[in-house]
Amino acid sequence: MTAKRLLDDCFLHDKDRLKHHEALAILKDRLTTIADAETIRLEDSLERILAEDVSAPRDVPLADNSAVDGYAFRHSDFDEAGGFFRLNQRVAAGHASGTVLGPWAAARIFTGAVMPPGADTVAMQEDCETHTQDGENFVIIPQGLKPGANCRKAGEDVSAGTSIVKVGHRLRPQDMAAIASTGKPDVSVYRKLRVALVSTGDEVRRPGDLITVGDVYDSNHFLLRGLSAIAPVDIEDLGILKDDKMLIERTLRDAAERFDVILTTGGASRGEEDHILDTLDKLGQQHMWQLAIKPGRPMMFGTIGSSVFLGLPGNPVAAMVCFLLYARPVMSVLAGGQFLEPQSFQVPAGFEIPKKKPDRREFYRGYLETNSDGVQVARKFMRDGSGLITGLREADGLIEIPEDVTQIKAGDLVTYLPFSGFGIK
C-alpha cells in the first residue's frame, strides 16, 4: 500500500450541508495523486494516465517524402504549360535514393518514399502520361502544380523536441499512434488504483441468490463496477456486508490496509442499522457528509489511514449521480489524472417544474428530443424516485437545476450534462 497521504486537517469544514460548488471546490483544492509510476509497453497503455511528458526525439516524418504514388521532380524546371521529363529513377518506400535529380529529370516514386535529392514536388500518377522514345522513358507532367505539391516535409507532423502528450493525460488510440510515430516503445504511467467495492444491507442479494419479500438484488454493485471501469482501476469485490457493526468495522479496517480507495454503497445515513458513517468516524476521518443536492444528499468522503473512502447512497439513481459528480473526478486525480469536469450545454426545457426547494441543486434524468417546432429540447423522466433504475436506462444525460432556481417553465434554458461527457458510451 502506498505511504502517501491524501489530505490534512485543513480539509475539514464546519458546515452541516455543503452546496455542490462548495464540495467541488474543496475536492479540487485538496486532492492529490497517490498512485506511483510504472513503465509499461506502449501497446498496453490504452486508457492509462501518463506519469511523465512524452516529447519527440526526432522529426516526424524524419525526411521529406511523397504523399502519393506519382513522379517527383524539381518545380524550378516546370512552367505553366506543363513539363516533359526524363524518367531516370525509381524510389520505393524504405529505399531512399542517393542520386541527385538533375534538370528536367523525374523519379517514379511511391507513397511514403523519401524524396530524391533535388526533388521538391510530386505529380499524382493518374494525372501524368508516360511514353518511350528512342529507348528512353519520359513522363509528361500537367500544368497547375504548385511548388511542394503532394510532398510531406520533414517535421511536418511533429518537429524534434515538441511535446506530444503531457503528464496527467489519459491515453487515447490517437495518442498511442503519435507516441509510436516517435519510435518510443514504452511509456511511464501511473499504476491503476486498487479499489475495494463494498455493498451493504441485510436485504441485499446477488443475482442468482434466492429472494424473498423485503429483499432486493444488488444492482448497485454492477452499476458501480461498470462506472468504475471508466477510470484506470483494478476492482476487487468484497461482497455484501450485513448490517453488523463489528463485521463492517473489521472489513473496512482490513480494506484500508490493502486498497487505495474503498467504495461503498448503502448505509450512508444515521439510522440504527446504518453503520458505515459511524465506522468511518471510528477508524478514520470524515471530511464530507450531507450535500445540498438531490438525489445523493448522504454522500460520504473521508480517509481511513492512507486509503480514501467514498460512501455512496444506496438508491441506484443517487449512487450513479454521486459517482459521476464526485467519485469519478476524485478517482481520476488520485490516479494521476485531471479533475474531470462534466461536459454541459444549455438547451430549452421541454418540461415544467412548478415549485422547487431553494438552496438545493437538483439533478434529473433526461434525454434530448426535437419538438414539433423543430427545436431540440431537454425532456425530464416523469418519475423522479431515486430507486427507479428505469430512468437511468432510458435517460442519456442529467438535467442540472441550480440552487437559486425555484421553478422551471417550458422553454427556459437549462443545463444538460450528457452521459457521453462522463465517458459512458
GROMACS .gro file of C-alpha atoms in nm:
model
  425
    1MET     CA    1   0.000   0.000   0.000
    2THR     CA    2   0.139   0.343  -0.087
    3ALA     CA    3   0.252   0.551   0.207
    4LYS     CA    4   0.131   0.875   0.051
    5ARG     CA    5  -0.128   1.069   0.245
    6LEU     CA    6  -0.416   1.237   0.069
    7LEU     CA    7  -0.546   1.511   0.293
    8ASP     CA    8  -0.472   1.713   0.605
    9ASP     CA    9  -0.688   1.870   0.875
   10CYS     CA   10  -0.745   2.194   0.684
   11PHE     CA   11  -0.965   1.991   0.451
   12LEU     CA   12  -1.226   1.975   0.724
   13HIS     CA   13  -1.527   2.206   0.721
   14ASP     CA   14  -1.783   2.312   0.978
   15LYS     CA   15  -2.095   2.330   0.761
   16ASP     CA   16  -2.386   2.091   0.815
   17ARG     CA   17  -2.462   2.064   0.444
   18LEU     CA   18  -2.229   2.162   0.162
   19LYS     CA   19  -2.356   2.308  -0.162
   20HIS     CA   20  -2.250   2.138  -0.482
   21HIS     CA   21  -1.997   2.402  -0.587
   22GLU     CA   22  -1.850   2.414  -0.235
   23ALA     CA   23  -1.795   2.039  -0.234
   24LEU     CA   24  -1.625   2.053  -0.574
   25ALA     CA   25  -1.404   2.345  -0.465
   26ILE     CA   26  -1.287   2.151  -0.159
   27LEU     CA   27  -1.210   1.841  -0.363
   28LYS     CA   28  -1.020   2.037  -0.627
   29ASP     CA   29  -0.815   2.216  -0.364
   30ARG     CA   30  -0.717   1.915  -0.156
   31LEU     CA   31  -0.696   1.613  -0.383
   32THR     CA   32  -0.359   1.488  -0.499
   33THR     CA   33  -0.215   1.191  -0.686
   34ILE     CA   34  -0.150   0.887  -0.467
   35ALA     CA   35  -0.062   0.632  -0.739
   36ASP     CA   36   0.304   0.551  -0.810
   37ALA     CA   37   0.453   0.540  -1.160
   38GLU     CA   38   0.542   0.232  -1.359
   39THR     CA   39   0.679   0.173  -1.708
   40ILE     CA   40   0.471  -0.038  -1.945
   41ARG     CA   41   0.477  -0.131  -2.312
   42LEU     CA   42   0.308   0.116  -2.541
   43GLU     CA   43   0.064  -0.146  -2.669
   44ASP     CA   44  -0.069  -0.189  -2.314
   45SER     CA   45  -0.115   0.182  -2.243
   46LEU     CA   46  -0.468   0.248  -2.373
   47GLU     CA   47  -0.670   0.450  -2.116
   48ARG     CA   48  -0.371   0.472  -1.881
   49ILE     CA   49  -0.263   0.806  -1.734
   50LEU     CA   50   0.083   0.938  -1.822
   51ALA     CA   51   0.329   0.988  -1.537
   52GLU     CA   52   0.577   1.190  -1.744
   53ASP     CA   53   0.571   1.406  -2.055
   54VAL     CA   54   0.645   1.248  -2.393
   55SER     CA   55   0.838   1.459  -2.645
   56ALA     CA   56   0.953   1.380  -2.998
   57PRO     CA   57   1.326   1.286  -3.006
   58ARG     CA   58   1.337   1.347  -3.382
   59ASP     CA   59   1.135   1.498  -3.665
   60VAL     CA   60   0.817   1.319  -3.774
   61PRO     CA   61   0.840   1.241  -4.058
   62LEU     CA   62   1.215   1.205  -4.049
   63ALA     CA   63   1.267   1.322  -4.409
   64ASP     CA   64   1.072   1.482  -4.693
   65ASN     CA   65   0.858   1.212  -4.854
   66SER     CA   66   0.589   1.161  -5.110
   67ALA     CA   67   0.223   1.173  -5.006
   68VAL     CA   68   0.108   0.987  -5.320
   69ASP     CA   69   0.215   0.743  -5.589
   70GLY     CA   70   0.347   0.954  -5.872
   71TYR     CA   71   0.650   1.135  -6.010
   72ALA     CA   72   0.894   1.354  -5.820
   73PHE     CA   73   1.064   1.646  -5.994
   74ARG     CA   74   1.221   1.991  -5.947
   75HIS     CA   75   0.950   2.256  -5.966
   76SER     CA   76   1.203   2.511  -6.094
   77ASP     CA   77   1.211   2.312  -6.422
   78PHE     CA   78   0.834   2.341  -6.452
   79ASP     CA   79   0.635   2.604  -6.639
   80GLU     CA   80   0.266   2.685  -6.674
   81ALA     CA   81   0.235   2.472  -6.984
   82GLY     CA   82   0.347   2.159  -6.803
   83GLY     CA   83   0.665   1.962  -6.848
   84PHE     CA   84   0.835   1.682  -7.037
   85PHE     CA   85   1.069   1.495  -6.800
   86ARG     CA   86   1.314   1.207  -6.838
   87LEU     CA   87   1.246   0.915  -6.604
   88ASN     CA   88   1.578   0.805  -6.459
   89GLN     CA   89   1.498   0.684  -6.104
   90ARG     CA   90   1.257   0.463  -5.918
   91VAL     CA   91   1.213   0.523  -5.544
   92ALA     CA   92   1.007   0.294  -5.322
   93ALA     CA   93   0.921   0.338  -4.955
   94GLY     CA   94   1.203   0.220  -4.733
   95HIS     CA   95   1.462   0.258  -5.012
   96ALA     CA   96   1.598   0.611  -5.014
   97SER     CA   97   1.780   0.731  -5.323
   98GLY     CA   98   2.122   0.893  -5.304
   99THR     CA   99   2.116   1.010  -5.667
  100VAL     CA  100   2.062   1.381  -5.719
  101LEU     CA  101   1.776   1.459  -5.953
  102GLY     CA  102   1.911   1.659  -6.245
  103PRO     CA  103   1.738   1.926  -6.461
  104TRP     CA  104   1.424   1.804  -6.641
  105ALA     CA  105   1.451   1.466  -6.477
  106ALA     CA  106   1.181   1.286  -6.276
  107ALA     CA  107   1.172   0.990  -6.043
  108ARG     CA  108   0.899   0.731  -6.026
  109ILE     CA  109   0.805   0.749  -5.657
  110PHE     CA  110   0.563   0.572  -5.427
  111THR     CA  111   0.368   0.683  -5.121
  112GLY     CA  112   0.593   0.726  -4.819
  113ALA     CA  113   0.917   0.709  -5.017
  114VAL     CA  114   1.187   0.964  -4.935
  115MET     CA  115   1.215   1.240  -5.193
  116PRO     CA  116   1.532   1.204  -5.403
  117PRO     CA  117   1.789   1.484  -5.355
  118GLY     CA  118   1.687   1.792  -5.553
  119ALA     CA  119   1.319   1.700  -5.592
  120ASP     CA  120   1.059   1.915  -5.419
  121THR     CA  121   0.723   1.839  -5.587
  122VAL     CA  122   0.524   1.527  -5.677
  123ALA     CA  123   0.266   1.482  -5.954
  124MET     CA  124  -0.001   1.216  -5.899
  125GLN     CA  125   0.039   0.920  -6.132
  126GLU     CA  126  -0.320   0.939  -6.260
  127ASP     CA  127  -0.257   1.294  -6.382
  128CYS     CA  128   0.053   1.204  -6.583
  129GLU     CA  129   0.130   1.032  -6.915
  130THR     CA  130   0.433   0.814  -6.978
  131HIS     CA  131   0.590   0.708  -7.307
  132THR     CA  132   0.916   0.575  -7.451
  133GLN     CA  133   1.120   0.747  -7.721
  134ASP     CA  134   1.448   0.620  -7.867
  135GLY     CA  135   1.470   0.369  -7.585
  136GLU     CA  136   1.439   0.634  -7.313
  137ASN     CA  137   1.141   0.667  -7.075
  138PHE     CA  138   0.964   1.001  -7.027
  139VAL     CA  139   0.673   1.137  -6.825
  140ILE     CA  140   0.451   1.433  -6.915
  141ILE     CA  141   0.350   1.626  -6.605
  142PRO     CA  142   0.043   1.851  -6.645
  143GLN     CA  143   0.028   2.220  -6.567
  144GLY     CA  144  -0.106   2.377  -6.249
  145LEU     CA  145   0.100   2.207  -5.981
  146LYS     CA  146   0.228   2.436  -5.705
  147PRO     CA  147   0.576   2.403  -5.552
  148GLY     CA  148   0.579   2.133  -5.284
  149ALA     CA  149   0.257   1.969  -5.405
  150ASN     CA  150   0.198   1.616  -5.269
  151CYS     CA  151   0.518   1.631  -5.066
  152ARG     CA  152   0.528   1.584  -4.689
  153LYS     CA  153   0.806   1.787  -4.529
  154ALA     CA  154   1.039   1.656  -4.259
  155GLY     CA  155   0.895   1.753  -3.921
  156GLU     CA  156   0.565   1.849  -4.082
  157ASP     CA  157   0.370   1.645  -3.827
  158VAL     CA  158   0.598   1.692  -3.525
  159SER     CA  159   0.935   1.863  -3.507
  160ALA     CA  160   1.212   1.730  -3.283
  161GLY     CA  161   1.168   1.840  -2.920
  162THR     CA  162   0.795   1.905  -2.949
  163SER     CA  163   0.583   1.789  -2.655
  164ILE     CA  164   0.334   1.529  -2.777
  165VAL     CA  165   0.140   1.436  -2.462
  166LYS     CA  166   0.180   1.568  -2.109
  167VAL     CA  167   0.175   1.413  -1.766
  168GLY     CA  168  -0.178   1.353  -1.641
  169HIS     CA  169  -0.317   1.286  -1.987
  170ARG     CA  170  -0.523   0.973  -2.033
  171LEU     CA  171  -0.401   0.794  -2.343
  172ARG     CA  172  -0.637   0.751  -2.637
  173PRO     CA  173  -0.569   0.543  -2.951
  174GLN     CA  174  -0.457   0.854  -3.140
  175ASP     CA  175  -0.215   0.943  -2.859
  176MET     CA  176  -0.065   0.595  -2.877
  177ALA     CA  177  -0.021   0.642  -3.252
  178ALA     CA  178   0.155   0.975  -3.200
  179ILE     CA  179   0.393   0.822  -2.944
  180ALA     CA  180   0.461   0.525  -3.170
  181SER     CA  181   0.548   0.761  -3.457
  182THR     CA  182   0.846   0.883  -3.250
  183GLY     CA  183   0.980   0.528  -3.210
  184LYS     CA  184   0.917   0.514  -2.834
  185PRO     CA  185   0.831   0.153  -2.737
  186ASP     CA  186   0.719   0.215  -2.377
  187VAL     CA  187   0.573   0.486  -2.155
  188SER     CA  188   0.570   0.583  -1.789
  189VAL     CA  189   0.217   0.573  -1.649
  190TYR     CA  190   0.057   0.580  -1.307
  191ARG     CA  191  -0.036   0.238  -1.181
  192LYS     CA  192  -0.403   0.155  -1.162
  193LEU     CA  193  -0.582   0.241  -0.840
  194ARG     CA  194  -0.669  -0.054  -0.619
  195VAL     CA  195  -1.040  -0.016  -0.544
  196ALA     CA  196  -1.246  -0.219  -0.298
  197LEU     CA  197  -1.615  -0.235  -0.390
  198VAL     CA  198  -1.849  -0.297  -0.097
  199SER     CA  199  -2.226  -0.340  -0.083
  200THR     CA  200  -2.416  -0.325   0.247
  201GLY     CA  201  -2.753  -0.428   0.385
  202ASP     CA  202  -2.929  -0.732   0.531
  203GLU     CA  203  -3.184  -0.712   0.249
  204VAL     CA  204  -2.933  -0.711  -0.038
  205ARG     CA  205  -2.883  -1.024  -0.250
  206ARG     CA  206  -2.670  -1.101  -0.554
  207PRO     CA  207  -2.831  -1.213  -0.883
  208GLY     CA  208  -2.871  -1.590  -0.872
  209ASP     CA  209  -2.949  -1.597  -0.498
  210LEU     CA  210  -3.297  -1.677  -0.368
  211ILE     CA  211  -3.504  -1.370  -0.290
  212THR     CA  212  -3.799  -1.321  -0.055
  213VAL     CA  213  -4.032  -1.035   0.025
  214GLY     CA  214  -3.828  -0.741   0.152
  215ASP     CA  215  -3.509  -0.843  -0.029
  216VAL     CA  216  -3.355  -0.660  -0.325
  217TYR     CA  217  -3.096  -0.764  -0.578
  218ASP     CA  218  -2.763  -0.582  -0.568
  219SER     CA  219  -2.791  -0.368  -0.881
  220ASN     CA  220  -2.550  -0.110  -0.736
  221HIS     CA  221  -2.257  -0.350  -0.747
  222PHE     CA  222  -2.289  -0.388  -1.122
  223LEU     CA  223  -2.367  -0.019  -1.172
  224LEU     CA  224  -2.056   0.093  -0.984
  225ARG     CA  225  -1.833  -0.177  -1.131
  226GLY     CA  226  -1.929  -0.056  -1.478
  227LEU     CA  227  -1.887   0.311  -1.388
  228SER     CA  228  -1.550   0.246  -1.222
  229ALA     CA  229  -1.426   0.090  -1.545
  230ILE     CA  230  -1.428   0.445  -1.686
  231ALA     CA  231  -1.122   0.508  -1.468
  232PRO     CA  232  -0.790   0.317  -1.469
  233VAL     CA  233  -0.860   0.095  -1.168
  234ASP     CA  234  -0.835  -0.265  -1.054
  235ILE     CA  235  -1.154  -0.357  -0.868
  236GLU     CA  236  -1.190  -0.624  -0.601
  237ASP     CA  237  -1.538  -0.723  -0.487
  238LEU     CA  238  -1.560  -0.750  -0.107
  239GLY     CA  239  -1.916  -0.874  -0.132
  240ILE     CA  240  -2.226  -0.773   0.062
  241LEU     CA  241  -2.179  -0.675   0.426
  242LYS     CA  242  -2.467  -0.746   0.662
  243ASP     CA  243  -2.581  -0.466   0.896
  244ASP     CA  244  -2.338  -0.586   1.159
  245LYS     CA  245  -2.127  -0.313   1.316
  246MET     CA  246  -1.835  -0.540   1.408
  247LEU     CA  247  -1.829  -0.705   1.064
  248ILE     CA  248  -1.831  -0.368   0.888
  249GLU     CA  249  -1.556  -0.233   1.113
  250ARG     CA  250  -1.337  -0.539   1.061
  251THR     CA  251  -1.387  -0.536   0.684
  252LEU     CA  252  -1.315  -0.165   0.640
  253ARG     CA  253  -1.008  -0.179   0.865
  254ASP     CA  254  -0.865  -0.463   0.658
  255ALA     CA  255  -0.955  -0.292   0.329
  256ALA     CA  256  -0.776   0.026   0.433
  257GLU     CA  257  -0.453  -0.173   0.457
  258ARG     CA  258  -0.482  -0.313   0.105
  259PHE     CA  259  -0.663  -0.062  -0.116
  260ASP     CA  260  -0.619   0.293  -0.238
  261VAL     CA  261  -0.994   0.353  -0.247
  262ILE     CA  262  -1.285   0.196  -0.060
  263LEU     CA  263  -1.611   0.248  -0.248
  264THR     CA  264  -1.924   0.156  -0.056
  265THR     CA  265  -2.293   0.181  -0.133
  266GLY     CA  266  -2.570   0.194   0.125
  267GLY     CA  267  -2.565   0.257   0.500
  268ALA     CA  268  -2.479   0.621   0.443
  269SER     CA  269  -2.736   0.775   0.679
  270ARG     CA  270  -2.763   0.788   1.060
  271GLY     CA  271  -3.028   0.516   1.102
  272GLU     CA  272  -2.993   0.248   1.369
  273GLU     CA  273  -2.885  -0.005   1.105
  274ASP     CA  274  -2.661   0.237   0.914
  275HIS     CA  275  -2.310   0.167   1.046
  276ILE     CA  276  -2.088   0.294   0.767
  277LEU     CA  277  -2.061   0.656   0.884
  278ASP     CA  278  -2.001   0.560   1.248
  279THR     CA  279  -1.731   0.317   1.138
  280LEU     CA  280  -1.565   0.584   0.926
  281ASP     CA  281  -1.562   0.820   1.225
  282LYS     CA  282  -1.411   0.549   1.445
  283LEU     CA  283  -1.144   0.419   1.208
  284GLY     CA  284  -1.057   0.732   1.015
  285GLN     CA  285  -1.168   1.082   0.943
  286GLN     CA  286  -1.486   1.213   0.788
  287HIS     CA  287  -1.424   1.504   0.551
  288MET     CA  288  -1.758   1.539   0.381
  289TRP     CA  289  -2.112   1.422   0.453
  290GLN     CA  290  -2.454   1.565   0.373
  291LEU     CA  291  -2.461   1.760   0.048
  292ALA     CA  292  -2.728   2.007  -0.057
  293ILE     CA  293  -2.815   1.810  -0.370
  294LYS     CA  294  -3.093   1.582  -0.488
  295PRO     CA  295  -3.053   1.292  -0.528
  296GLY     CA  296  -2.747   1.197  -0.324
  297ARG     CA  297  -2.755   1.402  -0.006
  298PRO     CA  298  -2.581   1.144   0.221
  299MET     CA  299  -2.261   1.130   0.016
  300MET     CA  300  -1.960   1.044   0.234
  301PHE     CA  301  -1.597   1.129   0.174
  302GLY     CA  302  -1.313   1.055   0.412
  303THR     CA  303  -0.991   0.869   0.482
  304ILE     CA  304  -0.903   0.556   0.676
  305GLY     CA  305  -0.528   0.557   0.714
  306SER     CA  306  -0.388   0.624   0.367
  307SER     CA  307  -0.696   0.485   0.195
  308VAL     CA  308  -0.961   0.716   0.050
  309PHE     CA  309  -1.318   0.636   0.150
  310LEU     CA  310  -1.614   0.710  -0.079
  311GLY     CA  311  -1.954   0.622   0.063
  312LEU     CA  312  -2.235   0.642  -0.190
  313PRO     CA  313  -2.610   0.632  -0.116
  314GLY     CA  314  -2.793   0.302  -0.151
  315ASN     CA  315  -3.053   0.413  -0.403
  316PRO     CA  316  -2.925   0.340  -0.756
  317VAL     CA  317  -3.004   0.681  -0.906
  318ALA     CA  318  -2.839   0.864  -0.618
  319ALA     CA  319  -2.542   0.627  -0.632
  320MET     CA  320  -2.489   0.694  -1.003
  321VAL     CA  321  -2.532   1.071  -0.973
  322CYS     CA  322  -2.285   1.090  -0.683
  323PHE     CA  323  -2.036   0.868  -0.862
  324LEU     CA  324  -2.041   1.082  -1.177
  325LEU     CA  325  -2.028   1.417  -0.996
  326TYR     CA  326  -1.783   1.334  -0.718
  327ALA     CA  327  -1.631   0.985  -0.716
  328ARG     CA  328  -1.529   0.997  -1.083
  329PRO     CA  329  -1.321   1.318  -1.057
  330VAL     CA  330  -1.182   1.207  -0.720
  331MET     CA  331  -1.060   0.875  -0.860
  332SER     CA  332  -0.916   1.048  -1.167
  333VAL     CA  333  -0.698   1.282  -0.957
  334LEU     CA  334  -0.590   1.002  -0.722
  335ALA     CA  335  -0.483   0.803  -1.029
  336GLY     CA  336  -0.271   1.092  -1.164
  337GLY     CA  337  -0.524   1.248  -1.400
  338GLN     CA  338  -0.715   1.573  -1.413
  339PHE     CA  339  -1.018   1.672  -1.208
  340LEU     CA  340  -1.281   1.573  -1.459
  341GLU     CA  341  -1.542   1.840  -1.519
  342PRO     CA  342  -1.863   1.718  -1.683
  343GLN     CA  343  -1.939   1.843  -2.032
  344SER     CA  344  -2.253   2.054  -2.043
  345PHE     CA  345  -2.453   2.285  -2.265
  346GLN     CA  346  -2.766   2.496  -2.248
  347VAL     CA  347  -3.087   2.370  -2.403
  348PRO     CA  348  -3.455   2.477  -2.373
  349ALA     CA  349  -3.658   2.281  -2.120
  350GLY     CA  350  -3.926   2.056  -2.264
  351PHE     CA  351  -4.086   2.018  -1.920
  352GLU     CA  352  -4.208   2.223  -1.625
  353ILE     CA  353  -4.127   2.223  -1.254
  354PRO     CA  354  -4.393   2.435  -1.080
  355LYS     CA  355  -4.205   2.452  -0.749
  356LYS     CA  356  -3.855   2.358  -0.636
  357LYS     CA  357  -3.688   2.399  -0.299
  358PRO     CA  358  -3.428   2.678  -0.288
  359ASP     CA  359  -3.070   2.625  -0.167
  360ARG     CA  360  -3.057   2.275  -0.317
  361ARG     CA  361  -2.910   2.170  -0.652
  362GLU     CA  362  -3.115   1.906  -0.826
  363PHE     CA  363  -3.022   1.659  -1.099
  364TYR     CA  364  -3.294   1.499  -1.309
  365ARG     CA  365  -3.263   1.213  -1.552
  366GLY     CA  366  -3.331   1.340  -1.900
  367TYR     CA  367  -3.296   1.298  -2.272
  368LEU     CA  368  -3.289   1.524  -2.576
  369GLU     CA  369  -3.576   1.535  -2.821
  370THR     CA  370  -3.678   1.753  -3.115
  371ASN     CA  371  -4.019   1.910  -3.051
  372SER     CA  372  -4.294   1.986  -3.303
  373ASP     CA  373  -4.130   2.323  -3.383
  374GLY     CA  374  -3.806   2.151  -3.483
  375VAL     CA  375  -3.625   2.273  -3.168
  376GLN     CA  376  -3.412   2.035  -2.963
  377VAL     CA  377  -3.530   2.037  -2.602
  378ALA     CA  378  -3.446   1.852  -2.282
  379ARG     CA  379  -3.715   1.615  -2.159
  380LYS     CA  380  -3.729   1.503  -1.797
  381PHE     CA  381  -3.802   1.145  -1.696
  382MET     CA  382  -4.151   1.170  -1.550
  383ARG     CA  383  -4.087   0.976  -1.227
  384ASP     CA  384  -3.816   1.117  -1.003
  385GLY     CA  385  -3.774   0.838  -0.746
  386SER     CA  386  -3.406   0.767  -0.674
  387GLY     CA  387  -3.469   0.394  -0.673
  388LEU     CA  388  -3.604   0.380  -1.028
  389ILE     CA  389  -3.337   0.224  -1.247
  390THR     CA  390  -3.567   0.255  -1.548
  391GLY     CA  391  -3.498   0.628  -1.556
  392LEU     CA  392  -3.123   0.570  -1.568
  393ARG     CA  393  -3.161   0.325  -1.853
  394GLU     CA  394  -3.389   0.545  -2.061
  395ALA     CA  395  -3.202   0.869  -1.995
  396ASP     CA  396  -2.899   0.984  -2.191
  397GLY     CA  397  -2.796   1.261  -1.953
  398LEU     CA  398  -2.868   1.470  -1.645
  399ILE     CA  399  -3.057   1.799  -1.622
  400GLU     CA  400  -2.895   2.029  -1.365
  401ILE     CA  401  -3.109   2.286  -1.180
  402PRO     CA  402  -2.912   2.533  -0.962
  403GLU     CA  403  -2.989   2.625  -0.602
  404ASP     CA  404  -3.139   2.968  -0.675
  405VAL     CA  405  -3.392   2.839  -0.930
  406THR     CA  406  -3.733   2.770  -0.772
  407GLN     CA  407  -3.935   2.685  -1.083
  408ILE     CA  408  -3.887   2.587  -1.446
  409LYS     CA  409  -4.119   2.681  -1.730
  410ALA     CA  410  -4.120   2.516  -2.071
  411GLY     CA  411  -3.867   2.696  -2.289
  412ASP     CA  412  -3.642   2.810  -2.003
  413LEU     CA  413  -3.277   2.734  -2.066
  414VAL     CA  414  -3.144   2.451  -1.851
  415THR     CA  415  -2.801   2.289  -1.821
  416TYR     CA  416  -2.773   1.946  -1.980
  417LEU     CA  417  -2.496   1.701  -1.889
  418PRO     CA  418  -2.484   1.419  -2.147
  419PHE     CA  419  -2.375   1.079  -2.017
  420SER     CA  420  -2.128   1.065  -2.307
  421GLY     CA  421  -1.944   1.357  -2.143
  422PHE     CA  422  -1.879   1.130  -1.845
  423GLY     CA  423  -1.726   0.864  -2.068
  424ILE     CA  424  -2.040   0.649  -2.077
  425LYS     CA  425  -2.090   0.518  -2.429
   0.00000   0.00000   0.00000
